[in-house]
Amino acid sequence: MKKIFYYIAISLLTGNMASCTKFLEENNMSGITAENFYIDAEGYESLVRSCYASLRSIYDINPSLFEYGTDIMTRGEIEPVSGTVGDLVIRATALNEYKTLTADNSAIDRFFKAAYSGIQRCNTAINRVDDIPDLSGELRDRRLAEVRFIRAYYYYLLVENFGNVPIVEEEINTAITHFEPRSEEEVYNFMIADLQQSIETADRTAVEFGRVTRDASKHLLALIHLTRGYKNFGNTDDFLKAVKLAEEVIDGGVYVLQPSFAAVFDPKNQQNKEIIFSVQYDQTSLKPSLGTGNGQNVLFGWRQWREAGFHEETDIYNRRLSDFMPTQFLYTLYNTAKDARYDVTFISNFYATKDDLLGNVPIKKGDLRFYFPYPDQPFTDQDAQALKAANPHVEIVRFEAWKQDFNGIGGEMKFPMVGKFFDPEATAFGNSENNHRSSRDIFIFRLSETYLIAAEAYFKAGQPDKAAEMLNIVRDRAAKEGQNLAISAADVTLDFILDERAREQVGEYKRWLDLKRTHRLERAFEHNILTKMTNPAGTVDEKYYRRPIPQTVIDRDTGEYPQNEGY
């Protein structure tokens, strides 16, 4: 299914159904409506594809709600768009430091609306399926399974970010002026029911890569049971169900761990057997006027292109921004002598991409320009002298400098940038945050996470020995040749599991949800320097575990839609 995207726009809050347009091809489809297009199998297939495509609206701009305000990622220097950083800094600061987070935060507003727009696509597909005369029973059931998975995933993102939210399961074609939020418990029951139905009829293996499979639904259901187990309406049985589902995925053999961590992120290997579900992109969809890609390859870096010896856009580093900056704490989580994930995740050596002048001194393409020593290994003055003797134009940036410029957040900070999302085919995206040009897929669920879900569920169910067993499978794959990263049951704590998730999933749009699930936002207040500076007492207000309901939603609702407590 490389690639499966079509595009339709559906607005939940205004109740409008836009005309359907084919996302990847510049065809004139004016005059086409839901009523005259979703009447046969071909039209219905395009509707299902649009359900997949809708996930791009969550991921294609930047991962504000997933990465800011965590222990491993903070805000760095935000590049101006059209000469200003106004709203970009306001929303980033509020999400990263919490104290000034309000209901008019643009990232929250966009996220909420995008999720419900995607849900409406799914509702349309679910409610119209019986009206398609040439859709076979077996294909019908498979497509319903796919759409129910996507809808459940949207509700998972919504309920974890906002708490009580409306359950909307009908296709909306007329204006509705009031929605009633439902309890978290009701939303969880709804998601579980959707996924149980999905598991019954989904394909065991995907004929087209990227389609939802039975194991994808089991993985998401395992995550939902794991998350519900922490809540006051959950119990130990949820953790046991999470274990059972995760192990069914692991033992099923449809998905397997790649032989190395590097192989997972090889840009030529995006359709590897570790990927359970991904949001897909391709170069075709990045043609002018057709849509954007994603910025996962550029957002976790720094602007090396303003340094002597570097092009602004290169096929070696891409054009980098530092909107999202790793915390110093993240780097300390690795044993770099043993753990291969550090060198795959981060770029520590930067070489000139062109001949240039450093002041009045000529430098050559290929010269080592910046070097970041391992944070946990000795790097003596003698080591530095030897490196400079061999590379006279190198700047050595030591660990203590890998942090923000506190006199105006930004400046010329440098740090080992996240490199595992590098895209050799990315094109220049210009001066717009809405026009990122990477066509690499965004991995939503990988099999390594299935092991981590099983480990956490085993631990919460009181079986640390089984938790260690699951963790060791992930850690064994991560170990450098000849090295051993094995742990024992005595090593397993919830914080260790979160550390392991950090090592495995840097930049994969998971971290805030992990801290929310485990009720460990205090880790951000301890290890995210900007969060700590803004909240010196280190006290995590309970309201921070929920985002505010967007003010636009409250303003447009005629039934006094309630705001989350504390906002």
Coordinates of C-alpha atoms in Angstrom, one line a residue:
M1 CA 0.0 0.0 0.0
K2 CA 2.9 2.4 -0.8
K3 CA 1.3 4.8 -0.8
I4 CA -2.4 4.8 0.0
F5 CA -3.4 8.4 0.5
Y6 CA -6.3 10.3 -0.9
Y7 CA -7.6 13.5 0.7
I8 CA -11.0 14.7 1.8
A9 CA -11.7 17.5 4.2
I10 CA -14.4 17.0 6.8
S11 CA -15.1 19.6 9.5
L12 CA -16.7 18.2 12.6
L13 CA -17.2 21.4 14.5
T14 CA -18.9 23.3 11.7
G15 CA -20.7 20.3 10.3
N16 CA -19.5 20.8 6.8
M17 CA -18.6 18.1 4.3
A18 CA -16.2 19.4 1.7
S19 CA -16.0 18.1 -1.8
C20 CA -13.8 15.0 -2.3
T21 CA -10.5 15.5 -4.0
K22 CA -7.9 12.8 -4.9
F23 CA -4.8 13.6 -2.8
L24 CA -2.0 12.4 -5.0
E25 CA -3.2 13.4 -8.5
E26 CA -4.1 16.8 -9.8
N27 CA -7.5 15.8 -11.1
N28 CA -10.4 18.2 -11.4
M29 CA -13.1 16.6 -9.2
S30 CA -15.4 19.6 -8.7
G31 CA -19.0 18.7 -8.3
I32 CA -18.2 15.4 -6.5
T33 CA -19.9 15.0 -3.1
A34 CA -20.1 12.2 -0.6
E35 CA -23.6 11.4 -1.9
N36 CA -22.6 10.8 -5.5
F37 CA -19.1 9.4 -4.9
Y38 CA -19.3 7.0 -2.0
I39 CA -21.7 4.7 -3.9
D40 CA -19.5 2.0 -5.2
A41 CA -16.4 0.0 -4.1
E42 CA -14.0 2.4 -5.9
G43 CA -15.4 5.4 -4.2
Y44 CA -15.5 3.6 -0.8
E45 CA -11.8 2.6 -1.2
S46 CA -10.9 6.2 -1.6
L47 CA -12.8 7.1 1.6
V48 CA -10.9 4.4 3.5
R49 CA -7.6 5.7 2.2
S50 CA -8.5 9.2 3.3
C51 CA -8.9 7.8 6.9
Y52 CA -5.3 6.8 6.7
A53 CA -4.3 10.1 5.2
S54 CA -6.0 12.0 7.9
L55 CA -3.3 11.0 10.3
R56 CA -0.9 13.3 8.5
S57 CA -2.8 16.3 10.0
I58 CA -1.6 15.1 13.4
Y59 CA 2.1 14.5 12.5
D60 CA 3.1 16.6 9.5
I61 CA 3.8 19.9 11.1
N62 CA 5.6 19.3 14.4
P63 CA 5.3 17.1 17.5
S64 CA 4.5 19.8 20.0
L65 CA 2.1 17.8 22.1
F66 CA 4.3 14.7 22.0
E67 CA 7.7 16.0 22.8
Y68 CA 7.7 19.4 24.6
G69 CA 7.6 19.4 28.4
T70 CA 9.3 16.0 28.8
D71 CA 12.4 14.8 30.5
I72 CA 14.2 14.1 27.2
M73 CA 13.2 16.9 24.9
T74 CA 12.9 20.7 25.4
R75 CA 12.6 23.7 23.2
G76 CA 15.6 25.1 21.5
E77 CA 16.1 28.0 19.1
I78 CA 12.9 28.5 17.0
E79 CA 13.5 29.8 13.5
P80 CA 11.4 32.7 12.4
V81 CA 8.7 32.1 9.8
S82 CA 8.1 35.1 7.5
G83 CA 10.3 37.1 9.8
T84 CA 8.6 36.4 13.1
V85 CA 8.7 33.7 15.8
G86 CA 5.6 35.1 17.7
D87 CA 3.1 32.2 18.0
L88 CA 5.8 29.6 17.5
V89 CA 7.5 30.6 20.7
I90 CA 4.3 31.3 22.7
R91 CA 2.9 27.8 22.1
A92 CA 6.3 26.1 22.5
T93 CA 6.9 27.9 25.8
A94 CA 3.5 27.1 27.2
L95 CA 3.7 23.4 26.3
N96 CA 7.3 23.0 27.4
E97 CA 7.1 25.0 30.7
Y98 CA 3.4 24.4 31.5
K99 CA 2.9 27.5 33.7
T100 CA 1.4 29.7 31.0
L101 CA -0.5 27.0 29.1
T102 CA -3.9 28.3 28.2
A103 CA -6.9 27.3 26.1
D104 CA -5.9 29.5 23.2
N105 CA -2.7 27.6 22.5
S106 CA -2.6 27.1 18.7
A107 CA -1.0 23.6 18.8
I108 CA -3.7 22.3 21.1
D109 CA -6.4 23.8 19.0
R110 CA -5.1 22.3 15.8
F111 CA -4.5 18.9 17.4
F112 CA -8.1 18.7 18.8
K113 CA -9.7 19.7 15.5
A114 CA -7.5 17.4 13.4
A115 CA -8.3 14.4 15.6
Y116 CA -12.1 15.0 15.3
S117 CA -11.8 15.6 11.6
G118 CA -10.1 12.3 11.2
I119 CA -12.7 10.6 13.4
Q120 CA -15.4 12.0 11.1
R121 CA -13.7 10.4 8.1
C122 CA -13.8 7.1 9.9
N123 CA -17.4 7.6 11.0
T124 CA -18.4 8.2 7.4
A125 CA -16.6 5.0 6.3
I126 CA -18.3 3.0 9.1
N127 CA -21.8 4.4 8.5
R128 CA -21.8 4.1 4.7
V129 CA -20.3 0.6 4.3
D130 CA -23.7 -1.1 4.1
D131 CA -24.7 1.2 1.2
I132 CA -22.0 -0.1 -1.1
P133 CA -23.5 -2.8 -3.3
D134 CA -20.4 -4.1 -5.0
L135 CA -18.3 -4.4 -1.8
S136 CA -17.8 -8.0 -0.9
G137 CA -18.5 -9.2 2.6
E138 CA -14.9 -10.2 3.3
L139 CA -13.5 -7.0 1.9
R140 CA -16.1 -5.0 3.8
D141 CA -15.2 -6.5 7.1
R142 CA -11.5 -5.9 6.5
R143 CA -12.0 -2.3 5.6
L144 CA -14.2 -1.8 8.7
A145 CA -11.5 -3.3 10.8
E146 CA -8.9 -0.9 9.5
V147 CA -11.1 2.1 10.0
R148 CA -12.1 1.1 13.5
F149 CA -8.4 0.9 14.4
I150 CA -7.7 4.4 13.1
R151 CA -10.8 5.8 15.0
A152 CA -9.7 4.1 18.2
Y153 CA -6.2 5.5 17.8
Y154 CA -7.6 9.0 17.5
Y155 CA -9.7 8.6 20.6
Y156 CA -6.6 7.3 22.5
L157 CA -4.8 10.5 21.5
L158 CA -7.7 12.6 22.5
V159 CA -8.6 11.0 25.9
E160 CA -5.0 10.9 27.0
N161 CA -4.4 14.6 26.1
F162 CA -7.8 16.0 27.2
G163 CA -9.5 13.5 29.5
N164 CA -13.3 13.6 29.1
V165 CA -14.1 14.1 25.4
P166 CA -17.2 13.6 23.2
I167 CA -17.8 10.2 21.7
V168 CA -18.9 10.9 18.1
E169 CA -19.7 7.8 16.1
E170 CA -22.2 9.1 13.5
E171 CA -21.5 10.8 10.2
I172 CA -22.3 14.5 10.5
N173 CA -23.8 16.3 7.6
T174 CA -25.6 19.1 9.3
A175 CA -24.5 21.7 11.8
I176 CA -24.4 20.5 15.4
T177 CA -24.0 23.2 18.0
H178 CA -23.3 21.1 21.2
F179 CA -21.3 18.1 22.0
E180 CA -21.4 16.4 25.4
P181 CA -18.0 15.1 26.8
R182 CA -18.0 11.6 28.1
S183 CA -16.0 10.2 30.9
E184 CA -12.6 8.7 30.3
E185 CA -13.9 5.3 31.4
E186 CA -16.6 5.5 28.7
V187 CA -14.1 6.5 26.1
Y188 CA -11.9 3.6 27.0
N189 CA -14.8 1.2 26.8
F190 CA -15.6 2.6 23.3
M191 CA -12.0 2.2 22.1
I192 CA -11.7 -1.3 23.4
A193 CA -15.0 -2.3 21.7
D194 CA -13.8 -0.8 18.4
L195 CA -10.5 -2.7 18.6
Q196 CA -12.1 -6.0 19.6
Q197 CA -14.2 -5.8 16.5
S198 CA -11.1 -4.8 14.5
I199 CA -9.2 -7.9 15.7
E200 CA -12.0 -10.2 14.6
T201 CA -11.9 -9.3 10.9
A202 CA -8.6 -7.5 10.1
D203 CA -6.1 -9.2 7.8
R204 CA -3.5 -11.3 9.6
T205 CA -0.9 -10.0 7.2
A206 CA -1.1 -6.9 5.0
V207 CA -1.4 -7.6 1.3
E208 CA -0.5 -3.9 0.8
F209 CA 2.2 -2.6 3.2
G210 CA 0.8 -0.1 5.6
R211 CA -2.7 -1.6 5.9
V212 CA -3.9 -2.2 9.5
T213 CA -3.5 -5.8 10.5
R214 CA -4.8 -7.9 13.3
D215 CA -1.6 -7.5 15.2
A216 CA -1.7 -3.7 14.8
S217 CA -5.0 -3.7 16.5
K218 CA -3.7 -6.1 19.2
H219 CA -0.7 -3.8 19.8
L220 CA -2.9 -0.7 20.2
L221 CA -5.3 -2.6 22.4
A222 CA -2.4 -3.8 24.6
L223 CA -1.3 -0.2 24.9
I224 CA -4.8 0.9 25.9
H225 CA -5.1 -1.8 28.5
L226 CA -1.7 -0.9 29.9
T227 CA -2.7 2.7 30.1
R228 CA -6.1 1.9 31.6
G229 CA -4.5 -0.2 34.3
Y230 CA -3.0 3.0 35.8
K231 CA -6.4 4.7 36.1
N232 CA -8.8 4.6 39.0
F233 CA -11.3 2.6 36.8
G234 CA -8.6 0.1 35.8
N235 CA -7.1 -2.8 37.6
T236 CA -4.4 -5.5 37.5
D237 CA -6.5 -7.4 35.0
D238 CA -5.7 -4.7 32.5
F239 CA -2.0 -5.3 32.9
L240 CA -2.5 -9.0 32.4
K241 CA -4.6 -8.4 29.3
A242 CA -1.9 -6.1 27.9
V243 CA 0.7 -8.9 28.5
K244 CA -1.5 -11.4 26.7
L245 CA -2.1 -9.2 23.7
A246 CA 1.5 -8.1 23.4
E247 CA 2.8 -11.7 23.6
E248 CA 0.3 -12.7 20.9
V249 CA 1.8 -10.1 18.6
I250 CA 5.4 -11.1 19.5
D251 CA 4.7 -14.9 19.1
G252 CA 2.6 -14.5 16.0
G253 CA 5.7 -14.1 13.7
V254 CA 4.2 -11.6 11.4
Y255 CA 6.5 -8.9 12.8
V256 CA 10.1 -9.5 13.8
L257 CA 12.8 -7.3 15.2
Q258 CA 15.4 -6.1 12.7
P259 CA 18.9 -7.5 13.3
S260 CA 20.2 -4.2 14.3
F261 CA 18.8 -0.8 15.5
A262 CA 20.5 0.8 12.5
A263 CA 18.5 -1.4 10.1
V264 CA 15.2 -0.1 11.5
F265 CA 16.0 3.4 10.5
D266 CA 17.7 2.8 7.2
P267 CA 15.8 5.1 4.8
K268 CA 15.9 2.4 2.2
N269 CA 14.3 -0.1 4.6
Q270 CA 11.1 1.7 5.6
Q271 CA 8.9 -1.3 4.9
N272 CA 10.8 -3.5 7.3
K273 CA 9.1 -6.3 9.3
E274 CA 9.5 -4.5 12.6
I275 CA 7.0 -1.8 11.6
I276 CA 3.5 -2.6 12.8
F277 CA 1.9 0.7 11.7
S278 CA 3.2 3.9 10.2
V279 CA 1.9 7.1 8.7
Q280 CA 3.0 7.0 5.1
Y281 CA 4.5 9.6 2.8
D282 CA 6.1 9.6 -0.6
Q283 CA 7.6 11.9 -3.1
T284 CA 4.5 11.9 -5.3
S285 CA 2.5 13.5 -2.6
L286 CA 5.0 16.3 -2.2
K287 CA 4.4 17.8 -5.6
P288 CA 3.6 21.6 -5.5
S289 CA 0.1 22.4 -4.3
L290 CA -0.6 18.7 -3.3
G291 CA 0.5 18.7 0.2
T292 CA 3.4 18.6 2.6
G293 CA 5.6 16.0 4.0
N294 CA 6.8 15.8 7.7
G295 CA 9.6 17.5 9.6
Q296 CA 10.8 14.5 11.7
N297 CA 14.1 14.7 9.9
V298 CA 14.8 18.4 10.6
L299 CA 13.3 19.4 13.9
F300 CA 15.7 17.7 16.3
G301 CA 18.9 19.4 15.2
W302 CA 20.7 22.7 15.0
R303 CA 21.4 25.1 12.2
Q304 CA 24.8 23.8 11.0
W305 CA 24.2 25.6 7.7
R306 CA 25.0 29.0 9.3
E307 CA 28.5 27.7 10.1
A308 CA 31.5 28.0 7.7
G309 CA 31.8 25.0 5.4
F310 CA 28.1 24.0 5.2
H311 CA 25.4 24.3 2.6
E312 CA 22.0 25.4 3.8
E313 CA 20.4 22.3 2.3
T314 CA 22.5 19.1 1.9
D315 CA 21.9 15.5 1.1
I316 CA 24.2 14.6 4.1
Y317 CA 22.5 16.4 7.0
N318 CA 19.3 17.9 5.5
R319 CA 18.5 21.5 6.5
R320 CA 18.2 21.4 10.3
L321 CA 16.2 23.4 12.8
S322 CA 16.5 23.3 16.6
D323 CA 12.8 23.8 17.6
F324 CA 13.1 20.6 19.6
M325 CA 16.3 20.1 21.5
P326 CA 17.4 17.0 23.5
T327 CA 17.9 17.6 27.1
Q328 CA 21.3 16.9 28.6
F329 CA 19.6 14.2 30.7
L330 CA 18.8 12.2 27.5
Y331 CA 22.4 11.8 26.5
T332 CA 23.3 10.5 30.0
L333 CA 20.9 7.5 29.7
Y334 CA 23.3 5.7 27.3
N335 CA 26.3 3.5 28.0
T336 CA 28.0 4.5 24.8
A337 CA 30.7 1.9 25.0
K338 CA 28.0 -0.9 24.9
D339 CA 24.8 0.6 23.4
A340 CA 24.8 0.9 19.6
R341 CA 21.6 3.1 19.7
Y342 CA 23.6 6.2 20.7
D343 CA 25.5 6.3 17.4
V344 CA 22.5 5.5 15.4
T345 CA 20.3 8.1 17.2
F346 CA 22.7 11.0 17.3
I347 CA 25.2 12.6 14.9
S348 CA 28.4 13.5 16.8
N349 CA 30.8 14.3 13.9
F350 CA 30.1 17.0 11.4
Y351 CA 32.1 17.4 8.2
A352 CA 32.2 20.4 5.9
T353 CA 30.0 20.0 2.8
K354 CA 31.8 22.6 0.7
D355 CA 35.0 24.6 0.4
D356 CA 34.8 27.8 2.4
L357 CA 36.6 30.3 4.6
L358 CA 36.7 30.1 8.4
G359 CA 37.6 33.7 8.9
N360 CA 40.5 34.1 6.6
V361 CA 41.5 30.4 6.8
P362 CA 40.4 28.2 3.9
I363 CA 38.6 25.0 4.8
K364 CA 37.9 22.1 2.5
K365 CA 34.9 19.9 1.8
G366 CA 35.2 16.9 4.1
D367 CA 37.1 18.6 6.9
L368 CA 36.0 17.7 10.4
R369 CA 34.3 20.8 11.7
F370 CA 32.5 19.8 14.8
Y371 CA 33.1 17.0 17.2
F372 CA 31.0 16.0 20.2
P373 CA 32.8 13.6 22.6
Y374 CA 30.8 10.8 24.2
P375 CA 29.3 12.2 27.4
D376 CA 30.1 9.2 29.5
Q377 CA 33.6 8.4 28.3
P378 CA 36.9 10.3 29.2
F379 CA 38.1 12.9 26.6
T380 CA 41.2 14.5 28.0
D381 CA 43.1 17.6 27.0
Q382 CA 45.6 15.3 25.3
D383 CA 42.7 13.7 23.3
A384 CA 41.6 17.1 22.2
Q385 CA 45.1 18.2 21.2
A386 CA 45.5 15.0 19.1
L387 CA 42.1 15.5 17.4
K388 CA 43.0 19.2 16.6
A389 CA 46.4 18.2 15.2
A390 CA 44.7 15.9 12.8
N391 CA 41.8 18.2 12.1
P392 CA 42.9 21.8 12.5
H393 CA 39.5 23.3 11.7
V394 CA 37.5 21.2 14.2
E395 CA 35.6 22.8 17.1
I396 CA 35.2 20.4 20.1
V397 CA 31.9 20.9 21.9
R398 CA 31.9 19.3 25.3
F399 CA 28.8 18.0 27.2
E400 CA 28.5 21.0 29.5
A401 CA 27.7 23.2 26.5
W402 CA 24.9 21.0 25.2
K403 CA 22.2 23.3 26.6
Q404 CA 20.2 26.4 25.8
D405 CA 21.4 29.9 25.7
F406 CA 19.6 31.1 28.8
N407 CA 20.0 34.8 28.0
G408 CA 17.5 34.5 25.2
I409 CA 16.7 30.9 24.5
G410 CA 18.5 30.2 21.4
G411 CA 21.8 31.6 20.3
E412 CA 24.4 29.3 18.8
M413 CA 24.0 26.2 20.9
K414 CA 25.3 23.0 19.4
F415 CA 24.7 19.4 20.5
P416 CA 24.7 15.9 19.0
M417 CA 21.6 16.2 16.8
V418 CA 19.1 13.4 16.2
G419 CA 20.1 11.8 13.0
K420 CA 18.1 8.6 12.7
F421 CA 15.3 10.2 10.7
F422 CA 17.7 11.6 8.0
D423 CA 16.0 11.7 4.6
P424 CA 18.3 11.6 1.6
E425 CA 15.3 12.5 -0.7
A426 CA 14.0 15.5 1.3
T427 CA 13.7 18.7 -0.7
A428 CA 14.0 22.3 0.4
F429 CA 11.0 23.4 2.4
G430 CA 11.3 27.1 2.3
N431 CA 10.3 29.6 5.0
S432 CA 7.2 27.9 6.3
E433 CA 6.6 25.6 9.2
N434 CA 3.7 24.0 7.3
N435 CA 5.8 22.9 4.4
H436 CA 8.2 20.3 5.6
R437 CA 9.4 18.1 2.8
S438 CA 10.5 14.7 4.2
S439 CA 8.7 11.8 2.6
R440 CA 10.0 9.2 5.1
D441 CA 7.2 7.3 6.9
I442 CA 6.6 8.1 10.6
F443 CA 6.7 4.9 12.6
I444 CA 3.8 4.8 15.0
F445 CA 4.2 1.3 16.3
R446 CA 7.2 -0.9 16.2
L447 CA 7.7 -4.4 17.5
S448 CA 10.3 -3.3 19.9
E449 CA 7.6 -1.2 21.6
T450 CA 5.4 -4.3 21.9
Y451 CA 8.2 -5.8 24.0
L452 CA 8.4 -2.6 26.1
I453 CA 4.6 -2.7 26.6
A454 CA 4.8 -6.3 27.7
A455 CA 7.7 -5.4 30.1
E456 CA 5.8 -2.6 31.7
A457 CA 2.7 -4.6 32.0
Y458 CA 4.6 -7.5 33.6
F459 CA 6.2 -5.1 36.0
K460 CA 2.9 -3.6 37.0
A461 CA 1.4 -7.1 37.4
G462 CA 4.1 -7.9 39.9
Q463 CA 6.3 -10.1 37.7
P464 CA 9.7 -8.2 37.4
D465 CA 11.5 -11.4 36.2
K466 CA 9.3 -11.5 33.1
A467 CA 9.6 -7.8 32.7
A468 CA 13.4 -8.2 32.6
E469 CA 13.1 -10.9 30.1
M470 CA 11.2 -8.6 27.7
L471 CA 13.6 -5.7 28.3
N472 CA 16.6 -7.9 27.6
I473 CA 15.3 -8.9 24.2
V474 CA 15.3 -5.2 23.2
R475 CA 18.6 -4.5 24.9
D476 CA 20.3 -7.5 23.4
R477 CA 19.5 -6.1 19.9
A478 CA 20.8 -2.8 21.0
A479 CA 24.2 -4.1 22.3
K480 CA 27.3 -3.5 20.3
E481 CA 29.1 -6.6 19.0
G482 CA 30.8 -8.4 21.9
Q483 CA 29.0 -6.3 24.5
N484 CA 26.3 -7.3 27.0
L485 CA 23.4 -5.1 28.2
A486 CA 21.5 -7.7 30.0
I487 CA 19.7 -6.8 33.3
S488 CA 18.2 -8.8 36.1
A489 CA 14.7 -8.6 37.8
A490 CA 16.3 -6.5 40.6
D491 CA 17.1 -3.8 38.1
V492 CA 13.6 -3.3 36.9
T493 CA 11.7 -0.2 38.1
L494 CA 9.2 2.0 36.4
D495 CA 11.9 4.6 35.9
F496 CA 14.2 2.1 34.3
I497 CA 11.5 1.1 31.9
L498 CA 11.0 4.8 31.0
D499 CA 14.7 5.2 30.6
E500 CA 14.7 2.2 28.2
R501 CA 11.8 3.7 26.2
A502 CA 13.8 6.9 25.9
R503 CA 16.8 5.1 24.6
E504 CA 14.8 3.2 22.1
Q505 CA 12.3 5.8 20.9
V506 CA 14.0 9.2 20.8
G507 CA 11.9 11.6 18.7
E508 CA 9.3 9.0 17.8
Y509 CA 6.4 11.1 19.2
K510 CA 5.8 9.0 22.3
R511 CA 7.4 10.7 25.3
W512 CA 4.7 12.9 26.8
L513 CA 2.2 10.1 26.5
D514 CA 4.6 7.8 28.3
L515 CA 5.1 10.3 31.2
K516 CA 1.3 10.9 31.3
R517 CA 0.5 7.2 31.4
T518 CA 2.9 6.5 34.2
H519 CA 2.2 9.7 36.1
R520 CA 5.8 10.7 35.9
L521 CA 5.8 14.3 34.7
E522 CA 8.1 15.1 37.7
R523 CA 10.8 13.7 35.5
A524 CA 10.4 16.7 33.2
F525 CA 10.4 19.1 36.1
E526 CA 13.7 17.6 37.2
H527 CA 15.5 17.0 34.0
N528 CA 14.1 19.6 31.5
I529 CA 16.1 22.7 32.5
L530 CA 13.6 25.2 31.1
T531 CA 10.7 23.5 32.8
K532 CA 12.6 23.4 36.1
M533 CA 13.6 27.1 35.8
T534 CA 9.9 28.1 35.4
N535 CA 8.8 25.8 38.2
P536 CA 11.6 25.9 40.7
A537 CA 9.6 24.3 43.5
G538 CA 9.4 21.2 41.2
T539 CA 5.7 20.7 42.0
V540 CA 3.6 19.2 39.3
D541 CA 0.1 20.5 39.3
E542 CA -2.3 17.7 38.6
K543 CA -3.9 19.9 35.9
Y544 CA -0.8 19.4 33.8
Y545 CA -1.7 15.8 33.1
R546 CA -4.5 17.2 30.9
R547 CA -4.4 19.8 28.2
P548 CA -7.0 22.6 28.2
I549 CA -10.0 22.2 25.9
P550 CA -9.4 24.6 23.0
Q551 CA -11.2 27.9 23.6
T552 CA -12.6 27.8 20.1
V553 CA -14.4 24.6 20.9
I554 CA -15.9 26.2 24.1
D555 CA -16.8 29.4 22.2
R556 CA -18.7 27.6 19.4
D557 CA -20.6 25.2 21.6
T558 CA -24.0 26.5 22.6
G559 CA -24.3 24.1 25.6
E560 CA -21.6 25.4 27.8
Y561 CA -18.9 22.9 27.0
P562 CA -16.9 22.5 30.2
Q563 CA -13.2 23.5 30.5
N564 CA -10.8 21.1 32.1
E565 CA -10.2 21.9 35.8
G566 CA -7.5 24.5 36.5
Y567 CA -7.7 26.2 33.1

